[in-house]
Short mmCIF file of C-alpha atoms in Angstrom, two decimals:
data_model
loop_
_atom_site.label_atom_id
_atom_site.label_comp_id
_atom_site.label_asym_id
_atom_site.label_seq_id
_atom_site.Cartn_x
_atom_site.Cartn_y
_atom_site.Cartn_z
CA MET Y 256 77.98 75.19 100.59
CA GLU Y 257 77.54 77.45 103.54
CA LYS Y 258 81.18 78.46 104.44
CA ASN Y 259 82.73 78.34 108.08
CA LEU Y 260 85.27 80.78 108.97
CA GLU Y 261 86.64 78.54 111.59
CA GLN Y 262 86.90 75.77 109.15
CA ILE Y 263 88.64 77.86 106.76
CA SER Y 264 91.08 79.28 109.35
CA SER Y 265 91.96 75.63 110.36
CA LEU Y 266 92.82 74.71 106.98
CA CYS Y 267 94.99 77.97 106.59
CA LYS Y 268 96.93 76.84 109.53
CA ARG Y 269 97.19 73.22 108.74
CA ARG Y 270 98.65 73.83 105.43
CA GLY Y 271 100.86 76.71 106.01
CA ILE Y 272 98.84 79.61 104.53
CA ILE Y 273 98.30 81.86 107.71
CA PHE Y 274 99.45 81.38 111.21
CA PRO Y 275 98.94 83.38 114.64
CA SER Y 276 101.52 85.74 115.03
CA SER Y 277 103.85 84.98 118.26
CA GLU Y 278 101.67 81.71 118.73
CA ILE Y 279 104.27 80.10 120.81
CA TYR Y 280 103.94 83.07 123.26
CA GLY Y 281 100.05 82.89 123.30
CA GLY Y 282 99.73 85.18 120.18
CA ILE Y 283 99.05 88.76 119.93
CA ASN Y 284 95.80 90.20 118.88
CA GLY Y 285 95.28 91.63 115.57
CA PHE Y 286 98.72 90.40 114.05
CA TRP Y 287 99.04 87.49 111.63
CA ASP Y 288 101.81 85.64 109.89
CA TYR Y 289 101.88 84.40 106.14
CA GLY Y 290 103.23 80.91 106.01
CA PRO Y 291 105.02 79.33 103.09
CA LEU Y 292 102.03 79.27 101.14
CA GLY Y 293 100.26 82.34 102.23
CA SER Y 294 103.30 84.25 101.50
CA GLU Y 295 103.10 83.14 97.87
CA LEU Y 296 99.43 83.92 97.78
CA LYS Y 297 100.09 87.40 98.72
CA ARG Y 298 103.11 87.86 96.38
CA ASN Y 299 100.79 86.75 93.67
CA ILE Y 300 98.09 89.26 94.45
CA ARG Y 301 100.40 91.96 94.74
CA ASP Y 302 102.14 91.35 91.16
CA ALA Y 303 98.71 90.76 89.64
CA TRP Y 304 97.54 94.08 91.01
CA TRP Y 305 100.79 95.67 89.90
CA HIS Y 306 100.44 94.24 86.49
CA PHE Y 307 96.91 95.60 85.97
CA MET Y 308 97.30 98.85 87.61
CA VAL Y 309 100.93 99.92 86.51
CA GLN Y 310 102.82 97.61 84.15
CA TRP Y 311 99.93 97.08 81.63
CA ARG Y 312 99.02 100.86 81.52
CA ASN Y 313 101.00 103.91 80.19
CA ASP Y 314 99.69 106.58 82.44
CA VAL Y 315 100.60 105.01 86.08
CA VAL Y 316 103.96 104.71 87.75
CA GLY Y 317 105.19 103.35 90.98
CA LEU Y 318 106.51 104.49 94.49
CA ASP Y 319 107.92 102.65 97.29
CA ALA Y 320 107.96 104.75 100.10
CA THR Y 321 109.13 104.49 103.90
CA ILE Y 322 106.99 103.35 106.66
CA ILE Y 323 108.02 106.23 108.93
CA MET Y 324 107.74 109.71 107.50
CA HIS Y 325 108.00 113.25 108.85
CA PRO Y 326 105.04 113.83 111.52
CA ARG Y 327 104.23 116.99 109.92
CA ILE Y 328 102.72 114.72 106.85
CA TRP Y 329 99.99 113.37 109.40
CA GLU Y 330 99.22 117.01 110.58
CA ALA Y 331 98.71 117.95 107.01
CA SER Y 332 96.56 114.98 106.32
CA GLY Y 333 94.42 115.27 109.27
CA HIS Y 334 95.42 111.98 110.89
CA ALA Y 335 96.96 113.48 113.75
CA ALA Y 336 94.07 115.39 114.97
CA GLY Y 337 91.25 113.33 113.77
CA PHE Y 338 92.22 109.91 112.88
CA ALA Y 339 90.08 108.30 115.68
CA ASP Y 340 87.53 105.71 116.48
CA PRO Y 341 84.92 106.01 119.36
CA MET Y 342 85.79 103.67 122.15
CA VAL Y 343 83.90 102.11 125.02
CA ASP Y 344 84.52 99.86 127.92
CA CYS Y 345 82.43 97.50 129.98
CA LYS Y 346 83.03 98.47 133.81
CA ASP Y 347 81.86 94.87 134.83
CA CYS Y 348 83.60 92.33 132.42
CA LYS Y 349 86.44 94.99 131.28
CA LYS Y 350 85.92 94.07 127.68
CA ARG Y 351 86.79 96.92 125.19
CA PHE Y 352 84.63 97.88 122.11
CA ARG Y 353 84.55 100.23 119.21
CA ALA Y 354 81.26 102.11 119.75
CA ASP Y 355 80.02 102.11 116.53
CA GLN Y 356 80.42 98.41 116.05
CA LEU Y 357 78.91 97.87 119.44
CA CYS Y 358 75.68 99.68 118.50
CA GLU Y 359 75.70 98.06 115.15
CA GLU Y 360 75.61 94.54 116.68
CA GLN Y 361 72.62 95.47 118.57
CA GLY Y 362 70.79 96.96 115.55
CA LYS Y 363 71.38 100.61 116.79
CA LYS Y 364 73.11 103.46 115.51
CA LEU Y 365 75.83 105.51 117.55
CA ILE Y 366 74.67 109.13 118.30
CA GLN Y 367 77.12 111.85 117.00
CA THR Y 368 77.02 115.31 117.75
CA GLY Y 369 80.18 117.17 116.22
CA LYS Y 370 83.03 115.38 117.74
CA THR Y 371 81.23 113.73 120.55
CA PHE Y 372 79.51 110.51 120.74
CA GLN Y 373 76.88 109.02 122.88
CA LEU Y 374 75.45 105.43 123.31
CA PRO Y 375 71.79 105.07 122.35
CA GLU Y 376 69.18 103.87 124.89
CA GLY Y 377 69.54 100.09 125.65
CA THR Y 378 72.98 99.40 124.54
CA VAL Y 379 74.46 96.41 126.42
CA CYS Y 380 77.84 94.75 126.62
CA THR Y 381 77.75 91.89 123.99
CA ALA Y 382 80.17 89.98 126.27
CA CYS Y 383 78.39 89.88 129.59
CA GLY Y 384 75.01 91.59 128.97
CA SER Y 385 75.94 94.47 131.20
CA LYS Y 386 74.40 98.11 130.78
CA ASN Y 387 77.32 99.36 132.92
CA LEU Y 388 79.37 101.08 129.81
CA THR Y 389 81.53 104.04 129.84
CA GLU Y 390 80.76 106.80 127.63
CA PRO Y 391 82.31 106.65 124.25
CA ARG Y 392 85.83 108.50 124.02
CA SER Y 393 87.87 109.27 120.95
CA PHE Y 394 90.86 106.92 120.44
CA ASN Y 395 93.66 107.85 118.01
CA LEU Y 396 94.51 104.75 115.93
CA MET Y 397 98.12 105.53 114.96
CA PHE Y 398 101.04 103.73 116.51
CA LYS Y 399 103.51 106.14 118.06
CA THR Y 400 107.08 105.75 117.96
CA TYR Y 401 110.29 107.76 118.53
CA VAL Y 402 113.17 108.44 116.01
CA GLY Y 403 116.71 108.74 117.60
CA PRO Y 404 117.86 108.04 121.19
CA VAL Y 405 115.85 110.40 122.91
CA GLU Y 406 112.21 109.70 123.86
CA ASP Y 407 110.57 113.39 123.94
CA ASP Y 408 108.06 115.33 121.81
CA SER Y 409 110.80 116.44 119.41
CA ALA Y 410 111.36 112.69 118.28
CA VAL Y 411 107.76 111.54 118.08
CA ALA Y 412 106.85 109.88 114.82
CA TYR Y 413 104.09 107.34 113.67
CA LEU Y 414 103.89 104.10 111.61
CA ARG Y 415 102.02 105.06 108.87
CA PRO Y 416 98.22 104.41 108.86
CA GLU Y 417 98.02 104.30 105.05
CA THR Y 418 100.29 104.35 102.17
CA ALA Y 419 98.64 107.22 100.16
CA GLN Y 420 99.98 110.14 102.05
CA ALA Y 421 103.66 109.29 100.80
CA ILE Y 422 102.49 109.50 97.03
CA PHE Y 423 101.09 113.06 97.93
CA ALA Y 424 104.38 114.24 99.81
CA GLN Y 425 106.49 112.99 96.79
CA PHE Y 426 104.19 114.16 94.06
CA THR Y 427 106.33 117.05 92.89
CA ASN Y 428 109.64 114.82 92.68
CA ILE Y 429 107.49 112.11 90.68
CA PHE Y 430 105.93 114.86 88.50
CA SER Y 431 109.32 115.99 87.63
CA THR Y 432 111.21 112.67 87.00
CA ALA Y 433 108.55 110.42 85.58
CA ARG Y 434 107.87 112.45 82.30
CA LYS Y 435 104.04 112.04 82.74
CA GLN Y 436 101.36 114.72 82.36
CA VAL Y 437 98.09 115.03 84.14
CA PRO Y 438 96.01 112.81 84.04
CA PHE Y 439 98.36 110.00 85.34
CA GLY Y 440 98.63 107.81 88.58
CA VAL Y 441 100.97 106.74 91.03
CA ALA Y 442 100.63 103.34 92.75
CA GLN Y 443 102.02 101.98 95.95
CA SER Y 444 101.72 98.81 98.04
CA GLY Y 445 103.09 98.15 101.49
CA LYS Y 446 102.53 97.83 105.04
CA SER Y 447 100.23 99.95 107.08
CA PHE Y 448 99.57 100.27 110.64
CA ARG Y 449 96.29 100.95 112.85
CA ASN Y 450 95.84 100.53 116.49
CA GLU Y 451 92.53 98.92 116.18
CA ILE Y 452 90.33 98.81 119.26
CA ASN Y 453 88.73 95.48 118.56
CA PRO Y 454 90.53 93.38 115.61
CA ARG Y 455 88.24 90.87 114.65
CA ASN Y 456 86.91 88.43 111.78
CA TYR Y 457 90.31 86.76 111.26
CA THR Y 458 92.65 88.76 109.11
CA PHE Y 459 89.90 90.99 108.02
CA ARG Y 460 90.58 93.74 110.71
CA SER Y 461 94.24 93.72 111.81
CA ARG Y 462 96.69 96.13 113.27
CA GLU Y 463 99.23 95.52 110.87
CA PHE Y 464 97.95 94.89 107.25
CA GLU Y 465 98.96 95.78 103.48
CA GLN Y 466 97.30 97.99 101.02
CA MET Y 467 97.43 98.43 97.50
CA GLU Y 468 96.72 102.30 96.58
CA LEU Y 469 96.62 104.11 93.48
CA GLU Y 470 96.48 108.09 93.43
CA PHE Y 471 95.19 109.00 89.78
CA PHE Y 472 95.65 112.79 89.31
CA ILE Y 473 93.33 114.49 87.11
CA ARG Y 474 92.71 118.10 85.70
CA PRO Y 475 90.03 120.08 87.77
CA ASP Y 476 86.78 120.25 85.79
CA GLU Y 477 87.30 123.83 85.22
CA ALA Y 478 90.55 123.04 83.50
CA VAL Y 479 88.75 120.39 81.25
CA GLU Y 480 86.28 122.92 80.28
CA LEU Y 481 88.77 125.38 79.27
CA ILE Y 482 90.52 122.95 77.05
CA CYS Y 483 87.50 120.86 75.68
CA GLY Y 484 84.74 123.61 75.94
CA LYS Y 485 82.48 120.95 77.74
CA VAL Y 486 83.21 118.46 80.53
CA ALA Y 487 81.77 114.94 79.89
CA THR Y 488 79.67 113.56 82.64
CA LEU Y 489 78.06 110.01 83.20
CA ALA Y 490 74.88 111.57 81.56
CA ASP Y 491 76.87 111.78 78.19
CA ASN Y 492 77.25 107.83 78.21
CA PRO Y 493 80.97 107.88 77.92
CA ASP Y 494 82.68 104.47 76.88
CA LEU Y 495 84.17 103.41 80.26
CA ASN Y 496 85.58 100.26 78.59
CA GLY Y 497 87.61 102.30 76.18
CA GLU Y 498 90.42 104.50 76.14
CA PRO Y 499 90.18 107.38 78.59
CA GLN Y 500 89.21 110.87 77.06
CA GLU Y 501 90.44 114.29 77.51
CA ASN Y 502 86.95 115.78 78.20
CA TRP Y 503 86.36 113.59 80.98
CA GLY Y 504 85.26 115.14 84.36
CA TRP Y 505 85.88 113.84 87.75
CA GLU Y 506 82.54 111.81 87.79
CA VAL Y 507 83.49 109.97 84.63
CA TRP Y 508 87.11 109.25 85.91
CA HIS Y 509 85.76 108.09 89.32
CA ARG Y 510 83.12 105.75 87.72
CA TYR Y 511 85.80 104.58 85.27
CA TRP Y 512 88.05 103.26 87.89
CA VAL Y 513 85.16 101.69 89.66
CA GLU Y 514 84.64 99.63 86.35
CA GLN Y 515 88.36 99.07 86.09
CA ARG Y 516 88.49 97.65 89.60
CA LEU Y 517 85.44 95.42 89.33
CA ALA Y 518 87.01 94.10 86.34
CA TRP Y 519 90.05 93.23 87.88
CA TYR Y 520 88.23 91.40 90.81
CA LYS Y 521 86.44 89.37 88.02
CA LEU Y 522 89.76 88.35 86.74
CA ALA Y 523 90.95 87.44 90.13
CA GLY Y 524 88.06 84.94 90.54
CA LEU Y 525 85.74 86.76 92.62
CA PRO Y 526 82.19 86.04 91.35
CA GLN Y 527 79.98 89.05 90.36
CA GLU Y 528 77.08 87.90 92.53
CA ASP Y 529 79.15 88.16 95.54
CA LEU Y 530 80.47 91.61 94.98
CA HIS Y 531 78.50 94.87 95.89
CA LEU Y 532 78.77 98.40 95.42
CA TYR Y 533 78.03 100.81 98.44
CA TRP Y 534 77.92 104.33 97.33
CA GLN Y 535 78.36 106.43 100.59
CA THR Y 536 75.59 109.06 101.26
CA LYS Y 537 76.42 112.65 101.53
CA ASP Y 538 76.39 112.44 105.39
CA GLU Y 539 78.80 109.42 105.30
CA LEU Y 540 81.34 111.37 102.93
CA ALA Y 541 84.55 112.97 104.12
CA HIS Y 542 84.31 116.49 104.08
CA TYR Y 543 86.54 116.89 100.92
CA ALA Y 544 85.20 113.86 99.10
CA ARG Y 545 82.81 114.40 96.34
CA ALA Y 546 82.00 110.68 95.98
CA CYS Y 547 83.06 107.31 97.58
CA VAL Y 548 82.19 103.92 96.49
CA ASP Y 549 83.00 100.74 98.57
CA ILE Y 550 83.40 97.46 96.78
CA GLU Y 551 82.10 94.89 99.08
CA TYR Y 552 82.50 91.23 99.19
CA ALA Y 553 80.00 88.62 100.78
CA PHE Y 554 82.41 86.92 103.66
CA PRO Y 555 81.13 84.33 105.57
CA PHE Y 556 80.81 86.85 108.32
CA GLY Y 557 78.70 89.15 106.21
CA VAL Y 558 79.21 91.84 103.44
CA GLN Y 559 82.31 93.82 104.33
CA GLU Y 560 84.61 96.40 102.45
CA LEU Y 561 87.29 95.12 100.10
CA GLU Y 562 88.34 98.56 98.39
CA GLY Y 563 87.07 102.17 98.65
CA ILE Y 564 87.40 104.27 95.62
CA ALA Y 565 87.09 107.96 96.51
CA ALA Y 566 87.15 111.15 94.28
CA ARG Y 567 89.17 113.19 96.93
CA SER Y 568 89.35 116.64 94.99
CA ASP Y 569 92.50 118.57 95.42
CA PHE Y 570 92.07 118.30 99.33
CA ASP Y 571 95.63 116.18 99.93
CA LEU Y 572 97.98 118.10 97.65
CA SER Y 573 96.65 121.46 98.92
CA GLN Y 574 96.90 120.42 102.44
CA HIS Y 575 100.57 119.49 102.09
CA GLN Y 576 101.16 122.67 99.92
CA LYS Y 577 99.57 124.70 102.88
CA PHE Y 578 101.73 122.91 105.76
CA SER Y 579 104.89 122.52 103.62
CA GLY Y 580 105.00 125.93 102.02
CA LYS Y 581 105.90 124.07 98.83
CA SER Y 582 103.83 124.43 95.67
CA MET Y 583 101.91 121.66 94.48
CA GLN Y 584 100.77 123.05 91.11
CA VAL Y 585 101.52 121.59 87.81
CA GLN Y 586 102.31 123.52 84.69
CA ASP Y 587 99.91 122.23 82.00
CA ASP Y 588 101.17 123.63 78.68
CA ARG Y 589 97.94 122.23 76.91
CA LEU Y 590 95.92 124.56 79.33
CA ARG Y 591 98.32 127.35 78.82
CA LEU Y 592 98.11 127.62 75.10
CA VAL Y 593 94.46 127.38 74.98
CA CYS Y 594 93.98 130.22 77.53
CA ALA Y 595 96.63 132.28 75.70
CA GLU Y 596 94.26 132.22 72.80
CA MET Y 597 91.01 133.57 74.77
CA SER Y 598 89.73 136.86 74.61
CA GLN Y 599 89.60 138.92 77.63
CA GLU Y 600 85.76 139.03 77.40
CA ALA Y 601 85.59 135.21 77.55
CA LYS Y 602 88.13 135.04 80.49
CA ASP Y 603 85.89 137.50 82.30
CA ALA Y 604 82.73 135.40 81.76
CA PHE Y 605 84.49 132.14 82.53
CA LYS Y 606 85.83 133.94 86.00
CA ALA Y 607 82.26 135.12 86.83
CA LYS Y 608 80.82 131.55 86.21
CA VAL Y 609 83.52 129.75 88.31
CA VAL Y 610 83.23 132.33 91.20
CA ALA Y 611 79.34 132.00 91.28
CA ASP Y 612 79.50 128.21 91.30
CA TRP Y 613 82.17 128.16 94.02
CA THR Y 614 80.33 130.65 96.36
CA SER Y 615 77.16 128.71 95.83
CA ARG Y 616 78.87 125.80 97.53
CA GLY Y 617 80.12 127.99 100.30
CA LYS Y 618 83.41 128.38 99.10
CA ASP Y 619 85.64 131.55 99.26
CA ALA Y 620 85.30 134.00 96.26
CA ALA Y 621 88.73 135.19 96.52
CA ALA Y 622 90.08 131.89 96.32
CA ALA Y 623 87.95 131.24 93.33
CA GLU Y 624 89.30 134.16 91.40
CA GLN Y 625 93.06 133.30 92.24
CA PHE Y 626 92.29 129.67 91.13
CA VAL Y 627 90.91 131.02 87.73
CA GLU Y 628 93.66 133.29 87.25
CA ASP Y 629 96.29 130.53 87.80
CA LEU Y 630 94.20 128.51 85.35
CA PHE Y 631 94.73 131.18 82.91
CA LEU Y 632 98.39 130.87 83.25
CA GLY Y 633 98.24 126.91 82.86
CA ARG Y 634 98.60 126.07 86.50
CA TYR Y 635 96.49 124.03 89.02
CA VAL Y 636 96.62 121.70 91.90
CA PRO Y 637 95.54 118.42 90.37
CA HIS Y 638 92.42 116.54 91.67
CA VAL Y 639 92.94 112.85 92.62
CA ILE Y 640 90.80 109.51 92.44
CA GLU Y 641 91.86 107.03 94.76
CA PRO Y 642 91.20 103.33 94.65
CA SER Y 643 92.48 101.98 97.87
CA ALA Y 644 92.47 98.02 98.34
CA GLY Y 645 93.38 95.87 101.32
CA THR Y 646 95.79 93.12 100.37
CA ASP Y 647 94.93 90.96 103.40
CA ARG Y 648 91.38 91.44 103.04
CA LEU Y 649 91.52 90.36 99.22
CA ALA Y 650 93.72 87.25 100.19
CA LEU Y 651 90.95 86.49 102.81
CA ALA Y 652 88.25 86.80 100.08
CA LEU Y 653 89.90 84.68 97.77
CA ILE Y 654 90.50 81.93 100.30
CA CYS Y 655 86.68 82.24 101.39
CA ASN Y 656 85.69 82.32 97.75
CA ALA Y 657 88.15 79.23 96.90
CA TYR Y 658 87.14 76.99 99.66
CA ASP Y 659 84.93 74.07 99.08
CA GLU Y 660 84.07 70.68 100.48
CA GLU Y 661 83.05 68.30 97.63
CA LYS Y 662 80.93 65.09 98.29
CA LEU Y 663 82.47 62.34 95.93
CA VAL Y 664 81.06 58.97 95.55
CA ASP Y 665 83.43 56.31 94.07
CA GLY Y 666 82.29 53.22 91.81
CA LYS Y 667 81.35 51.03 94.96
CA GLY Y 668 79.15 53.75 96.11
CA LYS Y 669 81.49 54.77 99.02
CA GLU Y 670 81.30 58.59 99.89
CA ASP Y 671 84.14 60.96 100.64
CA ILE Y 672 84.67 64.53 101.25
CA ARG Y 673 87.26 66.33 98.94
CA THR Y 674 88.74 69.80 100.33
CA VAL Y 675 89.79 72.03 97.69
CA LEU Y 676 90.92 75.71 97.14
CA HIS Y 677 89.49 76.79 93.76
CA PHE Y 678 92.05 79.64 93.23
CA ALA Y 679 92.44 81.33 89.95
CA PRO Y 680 95.38 79.68 88.56
CA ALA Y 681 97.36 83.05 88.29
CA LEU Y 682 96.87 83.51 92.01
CA ALA Y 683 97.25 79.88 93.24
CA PRO Y 684 100.37 79.62 95.67
CA ILE Y 685 101.63 76.96 93.68
CA LYS Y 686 101.05 76.43 89.97
CA VAL Y 687 102.20 72.75 89.15
CA ALA Y 688 102.91 69.76 91.40
CA VAL Y 689 105.30 67.18 89.91
CA LEU Y 690 104.57 63.61 91.14
CA PRO Y 691 106.65 60.71 90.00
CA LEU Y 692 104.45 57.71 90.15
CA VAL Y 693 106.78 55.72 92.25
CA LYS Y 694 109.98 56.75 93.97
CA ASN Y 695 111.70 53.39 93.99
CA LYS Y 696 112.67 53.45 90.23
CA PRO Y 697 115.69 55.49 89.55
CA GLU Y 698 115.12 56.32 85.86
CA LEU Y 699 111.54 57.57 86.60
CA ARG Y 700 112.47 59.61 89.36
CA GLU Y 701 115.35 61.42 87.51
CA LYS Y 702 112.80 61.99 84.63
CA ALA Y 703 110.35 63.52 87.20
CA TRP Y 704 113.15 65.48 88.76
CA LYS Y 705 114.36 66.99 85.44
CA LEU Y 706 110.75 68.13 84.71
CA PHE Y 707 110.51 69.80 88.02
CA THR Y 708 113.67 71.58 87.77
CA ASP Y 709 112.81 72.81 84.22
CA LEU Y 710 109.13 73.85 85.38
CA ARG Y 711 110.35 75.80 88.75
CA ARG Y 712 112.53 78.00 86.52
CA ASP Y 713 109.08 79.91 85.55
CA TRP Y 714 106.63 79.04 88.32
CA LYS Y 715 106.15 78.09 91.99
CA CYS Y 716 106.20 74.37 91.92
CA ALA Y 717 106.03 71.39 94.36
CA TRP Y 718 107.65 67.97 94.41
CA ASP Y 719 105.90 65.26 96.11
CA GLU Y 720 106.92 61.58 96.00
CA THR Y 721 105.52 60.18 99.12
CA GLY Y 722 102.16 58.08 99.43
CA ALA Y 723 99.64 56.85 97.09
CA ILE Y 724 99.00 59.08 94.07
CA GLY Y 725 95.22 59.56 95.07
CA ARG Y 726 96.52 61.06 98.41
CA ARG Y 727 99.09 63.22 96.62
CA TYR Y 728 96.27 64.74 94.65
CA ARG Y 729 94.14 65.38 97.72
CA ARG Y 730 97.05 67.36 99.25
CA GLN Y 731 97.43 69.49 96.26
CA ASP Y 732 93.69 70.05 96.06
CA GLU Y 733 93.84 71.37 99.86
CA VAL Y 734 96.26 74.24 98.95
CA GLY Y 735 94.78 75.05 95.55
CA THR Y 736 97.29 73.76 92.85
CA PRO Y 737 95.68 73.81 89.77
CA PHE Y 738 97.80 71.19 87.94
CA CYS Y 739 99.32 67.91 89.01
CA VAL Y 740 101.72 66.29 86.45
CA THR Y 741 102.38 62.64 87.21
CA VAL Y 742 105.53 61.10 85.53
CA ASP Y 743 105.08 57.45 84.95
CA PHE Y 744 106.26 54.43 82.99
CA ASP Y 745 104.81 55.53 79.76
CA THR Y 746 106.79 58.92 80.11
CA LEU Y 747 109.89 56.75 79.67
CA GLU Y 748 108.60 55.37 76.47
CA ASN Y 749 106.99 58.37 74.65
CA ASP Y 750 107.93 61.52 76.73
CA THR Y 751 104.46 62.27 77.71
CA VAL Y 752 102.86 63.02 81.11
CA THR Y 753 99.59 62.79 82.86
CA VAL Y 754 98.28 66.23 83.76
CA ARG Y 755 95.51 66.13 86.26
CA LEU Y 756 93.08 69.29 86.53
CA ARG Y 757 92.22 70.32 90.07
CA ASP Y 758 88.60 71.78 89.29
CA SER Y 759 87.24 68.95 87.16
CA MET Y 760 89.82 66.18 88.37
CA GLU Y 761 90.00 65.19 84.78
CA GLN Y 762 93.31 63.88 83.53
CA ILE Y 763 94.77 64.48 80.14
CA ARG Y 764 97.94 63.16 78.46
CA LEU Y 765 100.31 65.57 76.93
CA PRO Y 766 103.74 65.55 75.36
CA ILE Y 767 106.37 67.30 77.81
CA ALA Y 768 107.27 69.48 75.08
CA GLU Y 769 103.81 70.96 74.97
CA LEU Y 770 103.43 71.31 78.81
CA PRO Y 771 105.02 74.66 79.48
CA ALA Y 772 102.94 76.48 76.76
CA TYR Y 773 99.90 74.63 78.09
CA ILE Y 774 100.35 75.72 81.91
CA ARG Y 775 101.47 79.41 80.50
CA LYS Y 776 97.94 79.88 78.70
CA ALA Y 777 96.01 78.38 81.73
CA ILE Y 778 97.46 80.65 84.27
CA THR Y 779 97.57 83.76 82.32
CA LEU Y 780 95.40 86.37 84.16
#
């Protein structure tokens, strides 16, 4: 079926998944609240991501950092000076747009020369059709605030625009306490804030949102070469589904994490045909990035980014080393021991090779020499691969993917429409609904309530005793509950219940004693 975002958002509000923020006061653009079921969905997404990225691995640890950090962090990262979007206003209708998006909607491309922008010929306001537009100007996306009682320049701070920088700023503390060696990763999920010029497409582009990010720290390729003799590349056809290998270079690590994230999205229930990989071109890459691929999803409003996976070199840690004056180098004992056994002739040849490579890419020869000398002592600033996903975008993708309207025909030929959310059971806000067949039989209700209280120790469950059983099934279909358990008169006789399956509407009979194991197997991601 062709999916309509307006219908989906209507369902989300009606069933307590997503509400407009501050709605009783007219709302506030770019902010959304997650209701009773939406908050469960987001929690399930975070937990599933954390299990896959952290708990099920031995090479990733976690961090939970503050939203407000020292403003120098944003100077080091480049956000204070360069985290901006081009903005343009219509002088007639007073609407404001992101200049690149305005051009894109009209099949044009914003003209950029250095840090200045220019609208192409014929660009018009999409709201009123006027050509009376301002010149594009940069607009910093960070929310400014003040720390302490005095609002002056010395107290300026910012709400974080991403979670990643806290990981870099805390790198040395994590490395010294986590008892991990490179390669290893640090994961964090949490709120971020960007003062978007033009929030749009429901929750897709918001001013307050949640991220799930991993910074996976790896050896520089030069260190890998010293240790292993050769750096594995994609041309060597490495087994990306197997255990990571010591000889992997940045290119293989990057592709490995692309494959890991695609595998996770498949587990989460997003179909392969709706996921697309967009490899950023050389002109699109950040100046420090070696590669970046966007995992995109086919939303009702178009194919858009869910997650970016970037090979960021050593840029972030090196910037914080420069701005803080604190070393971000690690001591790699494996590298130190290998280099200690090298002859001076071999060291000289290796240094010459690295210097030639660096200078051919426009890098400083003296910096290359110092880098190699540090390598020989077993020291380097790690490089990083960064998979960065949007929790809210993923929640929206899962809702859009799950939404369905099925035409049903009963035995008398009467047509009906069933609205259902086909969530993967592990991510569904409610896992089980317990339904007493009737509510006016105390012994039956008591049996159902006992089952409900037992099941809710392990899963989020719903209790519904109002209305016809078919109507109660439909209510659970609309919120994506995978299992409805009906306690009826046979239950009192033989301790079995009817389990109704959301997707097929099939009904099976199970002993109560077997029900928890059945549910647990079905909802495992």
